């Protein structure tokens, strides 16, 4: 199973589209907030794909006052792996994120907010931040990740524009 992971696109639909194209076939997409209307853009793009990947999305700190109905956190299961999703702005440390994921029985925690890519295991939980999927965020280049799940094992490939 191939899962596209995006966060902090901040309205850069061109970068989202290019990253999606580079990733190739996906079974699902996780959007980690900032901004909610970008999740709708992704939903439209995914609906036009031949296999129509499922979109899972949470809201971010820039979505506090939006009218979106996205949750702050989400727990999903893909390929037999439980995944905790959050934007990350309400957590004070990676250790807190790992503990929260453990409380939910998750083996993976996806988060954003910092615009900095990160992939490491803490307390037995794979923590993945794909970085910012918007080219103009903090002057960097757009980034996203693919989480591959095979028989309960996870690997990550990063994409950079």
PDB file of C-alpha atoms in Angstrom:
ATOM      1  CA  UNK A   1       0.000   0.000   0.000  1.00  0.00           C
ATOM      2  CA  UNK A   2       1.327   3.444  -0.979  1.00  0.00           C
ATOM      3  CA  UNK A   3       0.168   6.442   1.054  1.00  0.00           C
ATOM      4  CA  UNK A   4       0.960  10.027   0.008  1.00  0.00           C
ATOM      5  CA  UNK A   5       1.591  12.313   2.995  1.00  0.00           C
ATOM      6  CA  UNK A   6       1.220  16.101   2.646  1.00  0.00           C
ATOM      7  CA  UNK A   7       1.235  19.009   5.083  1.00  0.00           C
ATOM      8  CA  UNK A   8       1.469  22.793   5.179  1.00  0.00           C
ATOM      9  CA  UNK A   9       0.777  23.495   1.516  1.00  0.00           C
ATOM     10  CA  UNK A  10      -0.678  26.924   2.372  1.00  0.00           C
ATOM     11  CA  UNK A  11      -2.606  27.284  -0.876  1.00  0.00           C
ATOM     12  CA  UNK A  12       0.145  26.145  -3.256  1.00  0.00           C
ATOM     13  CA  UNK A  13      -2.000  23.925  -5.484  1.00  0.00           C
ATOM     14  CA  UNK A  14       0.616  23.882  -8.233  1.00  0.00           C
ATOM     15  CA  UNK A  15       3.142  22.267  -5.889  1.00  0.00           C
ATOM     16  CA  UNK A  16       0.534  19.783  -4.616  1.00  0.00           C
ATOM     17  CA  UNK A  17      -0.269  18.771  -8.189  1.00  0.00           C
ATOM     18  CA  UNK A  18       3.383  18.336  -9.145  1.00  0.00           C
ATOM     19  CA  UNK A  19       4.162  16.301  -6.027  1.00  0.00           C
ATOM     20  CA  UNK A  20       1.133  14.070  -6.670  1.00  0.00           C
ATOM     21  CA  UNK A  21       2.307  13.485 -10.216  1.00  0.00           C
ATOM     22  CA  UNK A  22       5.835  12.571  -9.113  1.00  0.00           C
ATOM     23  CA  UNK A  23       4.567  10.096  -6.523  1.00  0.00           C
ATOM     24  CA  UNK A  24       2.837   7.888  -9.050  1.00  0.00           C
ATOM     25  CA  UNK A  25       0.085   5.459  -8.082  1.00  0.00           C
ATOM     26  CA  UNK A  26      -1.245   5.885  -4.539  1.00  0.00           C
ATOM     27  CA  UNK A  27      -3.803   3.930  -2.540  1.00  0.00           C
ATOM     28  CA  UNK A  28      -4.512   6.720  -0.043  1.00  0.00           C
ATOM     29  CA  UNK A  29      -3.462  10.275   0.808  1.00  0.00           C
ATOM     30  CA  UNK A  30      -3.073  11.855   4.251  1.00  0.00           C
ATOM     31  CA  UNK A  31      -3.260  15.650   4.510  1.00  0.00           C
ATOM     32  CA  UNK A  32      -2.033  17.093   7.808  1.00  0.00           C
ATOM     33  CA  UNK A  33      -3.476  20.604   7.688  1.00  0.00           C
ATOM     34  CA  UNK A  34      -2.697  24.174   6.728  1.00  0.00           C
ATOM     35  CA  UNK A  35      -4.912  24.924   4.917  1.00  0.00           C
ATOM     36  CA  UNK A  36      -8.209  23.022   4.778  1.00  0.00           C
ATOM     37  CA  UNK A  37      -9.159  24.204   1.280  1.00  0.00           C
ATOM     38  CA  UNK A  38      -6.050  22.386   0.021  1.00  0.00           C
ATOM     39  CA  UNK A  39      -7.601  19.133   1.272  1.00  0.00           C
ATOM     40  CA  UNK A  40     -10.570  19.854  -0.990  1.00  0.00           C
ATOM     41  CA  UNK A  41      -8.197  20.453  -3.895  1.00  0.00           C
ATOM     42  CA  UNK A  42      -6.561  17.092  -3.205  1.00  0.00           C
ATOM     43  CA  UNK A  43      -9.976  15.407  -2.946  1.00  0.00           C
ATOM     44  CA  UNK A  44     -10.896  16.695  -6.418  1.00  0.00           C
ATOM     45  CA  UNK A  45      -7.569  15.574  -7.898  1.00  0.00           C
ATOM     46  CA  UNK A  46      -7.829  12.110  -6.329  1.00  0.00           C
ATOM     47  CA  UNK A  47     -11.403  11.663  -7.595  1.00  0.00           C
ATOM     48  CA  UNK A  48     -10.074  12.148 -11.146  1.00  0.00           C
ATOM     49  CA  UNK A  49      -7.421   9.415 -10.769  1.00  0.00           C
ATOM     50  CA  UNK A  50      -8.145   5.937 -12.154  1.00  0.00           C
ATOM     51  CA  UNK A  51      -8.028   4.137  -8.783  1.00  0.00           C
ATOM     52  CA  UNK A  52      -9.467   7.102  -6.795  1.00  0.00           C
ATOM     53  CA  UNK A  53      -7.257   7.016  -3.660  1.00  0.00           C
ATOM     54  CA  UNK A  54      -9.007   7.750  -0.358  1.00  0.00           C
ATOM     55  CA  UNK A  55      -8.230  11.092   1.325  1.00  0.00           C
ATOM     56  CA  UNK A  56      -7.802  11.395   5.092  1.00  0.00           C
ATOM     57  CA  UNK A  57      -7.352  14.941   6.400  1.00  0.00           C
ATOM     58  CA  UNK A  58      -7.004  16.939   9.608  1.00  0.00           C
ATOM     59  CA  UNK A  59      -7.048  20.669  10.175  1.00  0.00           C
ATOM     60  CA  UNK A  60      -4.032  22.778  11.124  1.00  0.00           C
ATOM     61  CA  UNK A  61      -3.376  25.879  13.184  1.00  0.00           C
ATOM     62  CA  UNK A  62      -4.172  28.110  10.192  1.00  0.00           C
ATOM     63  CA  UNK A  63      -7.594  26.456  10.050  1.00  0.00           C
ATOM     64  CA  UNK A  64      -8.758  27.615  13.507  1.00  0.00           C
ATOM     65  CA  UNK A  65     -11.279  30.083  12.128  1.00  0.00           C
ATOM     66  CA  UNK A  66     -12.198  28.300   8.911  1.00  0.00           C
ATOM     67  CA  UNK A  67     -15.607  26.754   8.481  1.00  0.00           C
ATOM     68  CA  UNK A  68     -14.105  23.381   7.616  1.00  0.00           C
ATOM     69  CA  UNK A  69     -15.381  20.307   9.381  1.00  0.00           C
ATOM     70  CA  UNK A  70     -12.057  18.464   9.434  1.00  0.00           C
ATOM     71  CA  UNK A  71     -11.087  16.943  12.796  1.00  0.00           C
ATOM     72  CA  UNK A  72      -8.020  18.040  14.779  1.00  0.00           C
ATOM     73  CA  UNK A  73      -6.792  14.439  15.064  1.00  0.00           C
ATOM     74  CA  UNK A  74      -7.613  11.226  13.277  1.00  0.00           C
ATOM     75  CA  UNK A  75      -6.844   7.550  13.833  1.00  0.00           C
ATOM     76  CA  UNK A  76      -6.929   5.344  10.741  1.00  0.00           C
ATOM     77  CA  UNK A  77      -5.800   1.868   9.774  1.00  0.00           C
ATOM     78  CA  UNK A  78      -4.120   1.209   6.426  1.00  0.00           C
ATOM     79  CA  UNK A  79      -2.554  -2.066   5.378  1.00  0.00           C
ATOM     80  CA  UNK A  80      -2.927  -3.424   8.904  1.00  0.00           C
ATOM     81  CA  UNK A  81      -1.028  -0.463  10.441  1.00  0.00           C
ATOM     82  CA  UNK A  82      -2.706   1.993  12.808  1.00  0.00           C
ATOM     83  CA  UNK A  83      -1.819   5.606  12.007  1.00  0.00           C
ATOM     84  CA  UNK A  84      -2.390   8.635  14.221  1.00  0.00           C
ATOM     85  CA  UNK A  85      -2.718  11.919  12.275  1.00  0.00           C
ATOM     86  CA  UNK A  86      -2.421  15.440  13.682  1.00  0.00           C
ATOM     87  CA  UNK A  87      -1.101  18.792  12.524  1.00  0.00           C
ATOM     88  CA  UNK A  88       1.226  18.934  15.512  1.00  0.00           C
ATOM     89  CA  UNK A  89       0.763  22.482  16.783  1.00  0.00           C
ATOM     90  CA  UNK A  90      -0.889  21.283  20.002  1.00  0.00           C
ATOM     91  CA  UNK A  91       1.967  18.954  20.989  1.00  0.00           C
ATOM     92  CA  UNK A  92       4.991  20.244  22.848  1.00  0.00           C
ATOM     93  CA  UNK A  93       7.495  17.551  21.869  1.00  0.00           C
ATOM     94  CA  UNK A  94       8.136  14.487  19.753  1.00  0.00           C
ATOM     95  CA  UNK A  95       7.959  12.405  22.925  1.00  0.00           C
ATOM     96  CA  UNK A  96       4.416  13.695  23.589  1.00  0.00           C
ATOM     97  CA  UNK A  97       3.473  12.781  20.018  1.00  0.00           C
ATOM     98  CA  UNK A  98       4.893   9.280  20.446  1.00  0.00           C
ATOM     99  CA  UNK A  99       3.004   8.824  23.738  1.00  0.00           C
ATOM    100  CA  UNK A 100      -0.255  10.072  22.182  1.00  0.00           C
ATOM    101  CA  UNK A 101       0.164   7.621  19.292  1.00  0.00           C
ATOM    102  CA  UNK A 102       0.894   4.787  21.738  1.00  0.00           C
ATOM    103  CA  UNK A 103      -2.252   5.635  23.737  1.00  0.00           C
ATOM    104  CA  UNK A 104      -4.230   5.183  20.522  1.00  0.00           C
ATOM    105  CA  UNK A 105      -2.477   1.913  19.682  1.00  0.00           C
ATOM    106  CA  UNK A 106      -0.830   3.482  16.617  1.00  0.00           C
ATOM    107  CA  UNK A 107       2.478   2.317  15.173  1.00  0.00           C
ATOM    108  CA  UNK A 108       2.849   5.487  13.046  1.00  0.00           C
ATOM    109  CA  UNK A 109       2.245   9.173  13.839  1.00  0.00           C
ATOM    110  CA  UNK A 110       1.946  11.669  10.983  1.00  0.00           C
ATOM    111  CA  UNK A 111       2.331  15.361  11.746  1.00  0.00           C
ATOM    112  CA  UNK A 112       3.280  18.676  10.151  1.00  0.00           C
ATOM    113  CA  UNK A 113       3.370  22.272  11.405  1.00  0.00           C
ATOM    114  CA  UNK A 114       7.158  22.775  11.564  1.00  0.00           C
ATOM    115  CA  UNK A 115       7.658  22.731   7.766  1.00  0.00           C
ATOM    116  CA  UNK A 116      10.730  20.585   8.475  1.00  0.00           C
ATOM    117  CA  UNK A 117      10.860  17.013   7.179  1.00  0.00           C
ATOM    118  CA  UNK A 118      11.499  14.388   9.844  1.00  0.00           C
ATOM    119  CA  UNK A 119      11.374  10.611   9.934  1.00  0.00           C
ATOM    120  CA  UNK A 120      12.468   8.838  13.098  1.00  0.00           C
ATOM    121  CA  UNK A 121      11.300   6.235  15.550  1.00  0.00           C
ATOM    122  CA  UNK A 122      10.566   7.361  19.118  1.00  0.00           C
ATOM    123  CA  UNK A 123       9.330   4.920  21.784  1.00  0.00           C
ATOM    124  CA  UNK A 124       8.665   2.376  19.036  1.00  0.00           C
ATOM    125  CA  UNK A 125       6.461   4.756  17.023  1.00  0.00           C
ATOM    126  CA  UNK A 126       7.454   5.908  13.526  1.00  0.00           C
ATOM    127  CA  UNK A 127       7.102   9.710  13.509  1.00  0.00           C
ATOM    128  CA  UNK A 128       6.798  11.215  10.032  1.00  0.00           C
ATOM    129  CA  UNK A 129       6.651  14.886   9.117  1.00  0.00           C
ATOM    130  CA  UNK A 130       6.762  15.308   5.319  1.00  0.00           C
ATOM    131  CA  UNK A 131       7.784  18.975   5.556  1.00  0.00           C
ATOM    132  CA  UNK A 132       5.964  21.768   3.744  1.00  0.00           C
ATOM    133  CA  UNK A 133       4.159  20.910   0.505  1.00  0.00           C
ATOM    134  CA  UNK A 134       4.155  24.598  -0.478  1.00  0.00           C
ATOM    135  CA  UNK A 135       7.044  26.080  -2.443  1.00  0.00           C
ATOM    136  CA  UNK A 136       6.799  29.506  -0.852  1.00  0.00           C
ATOM    137  CA  UNK A 137       6.614  28.373   2.779  1.00  0.00           C
ATOM    138  CA  UNK A 138       9.600  29.810   4.618  1.00  0.00           C
ATOM    139  CA  UNK A 139      11.458  30.154   1.310  1.00  0.00           C
ATOM    140  CA  UNK A 140      11.955  26.417   0.937  1.00  0.00           C
ATOM    141  CA  UNK A 141      11.135  23.871  -1.705  1.00  0.00           C
ATOM    142  CA  UNK A 142       7.939  21.831  -1.623  1.00  0.00           C
ATOM    143  CA  UNK A 143       8.197  18.415   0.027  1.00  0.00           C
ATOM    144  CA  UNK A 144       5.964  15.413   0.615  1.00  0.00           C
ATOM    145  CA  UNK A 145       6.430  11.745   1.483  1.00  0.00           C
ATOM    146  CA  UNK A 146       5.140   8.352   0.514  1.00  0.00           C
ATOM    147  CA  UNK A 147       4.603   5.878   3.328  1.00  0.00           C
ATOM    148  CA  UNK A 148       4.772   2.346   1.947  1.00  0.00           C
ATOM    149  CA  UNK A 149       3.127  -0.366   4.018  1.00  0.00           C
ATOM    150  CA  UNK A 150       3.904  -3.988   3.236  1.00  0.00           C
ATOM    151  CA  UNK A 151       2.858  -6.780   5.596  1.00  0.00           C
ATOM    152  CA  UNK A 152       2.839  -4.468   8.591  1.00  0.00           C
ATOM    153  CA  UNK A 153       6.270  -2.975   7.817  1.00  0.00           C
ATOM    154  CA  UNK A 154       6.671   0.678   6.854  1.00  0.00           C
ATOM    155  CA  UNK A 155       9.199   2.494   4.699  1.00  0.00           C
ATOM    156  CA  UNK A 156       9.303   6.148   3.646  1.00  0.00           C
ATOM    157  CA  UNK A 157      10.313   7.858   0.408  1.00  0.00           C
ATOM    158  CA  UNK A 158      10.628  11.648   0.365  1.00  0.00           C
ATOM    159  CA  UNK A 159       9.825  13.850  -2.631  1.00  0.00           C
ATOM    160  CA  UNK A 160      11.288  17.329  -3.151  1.00  0.00           C
ATOM    161  CA  UNK A 161      10.464  19.826  -5.908  1.00  0.00           C
TER     162      UNK A 161
END
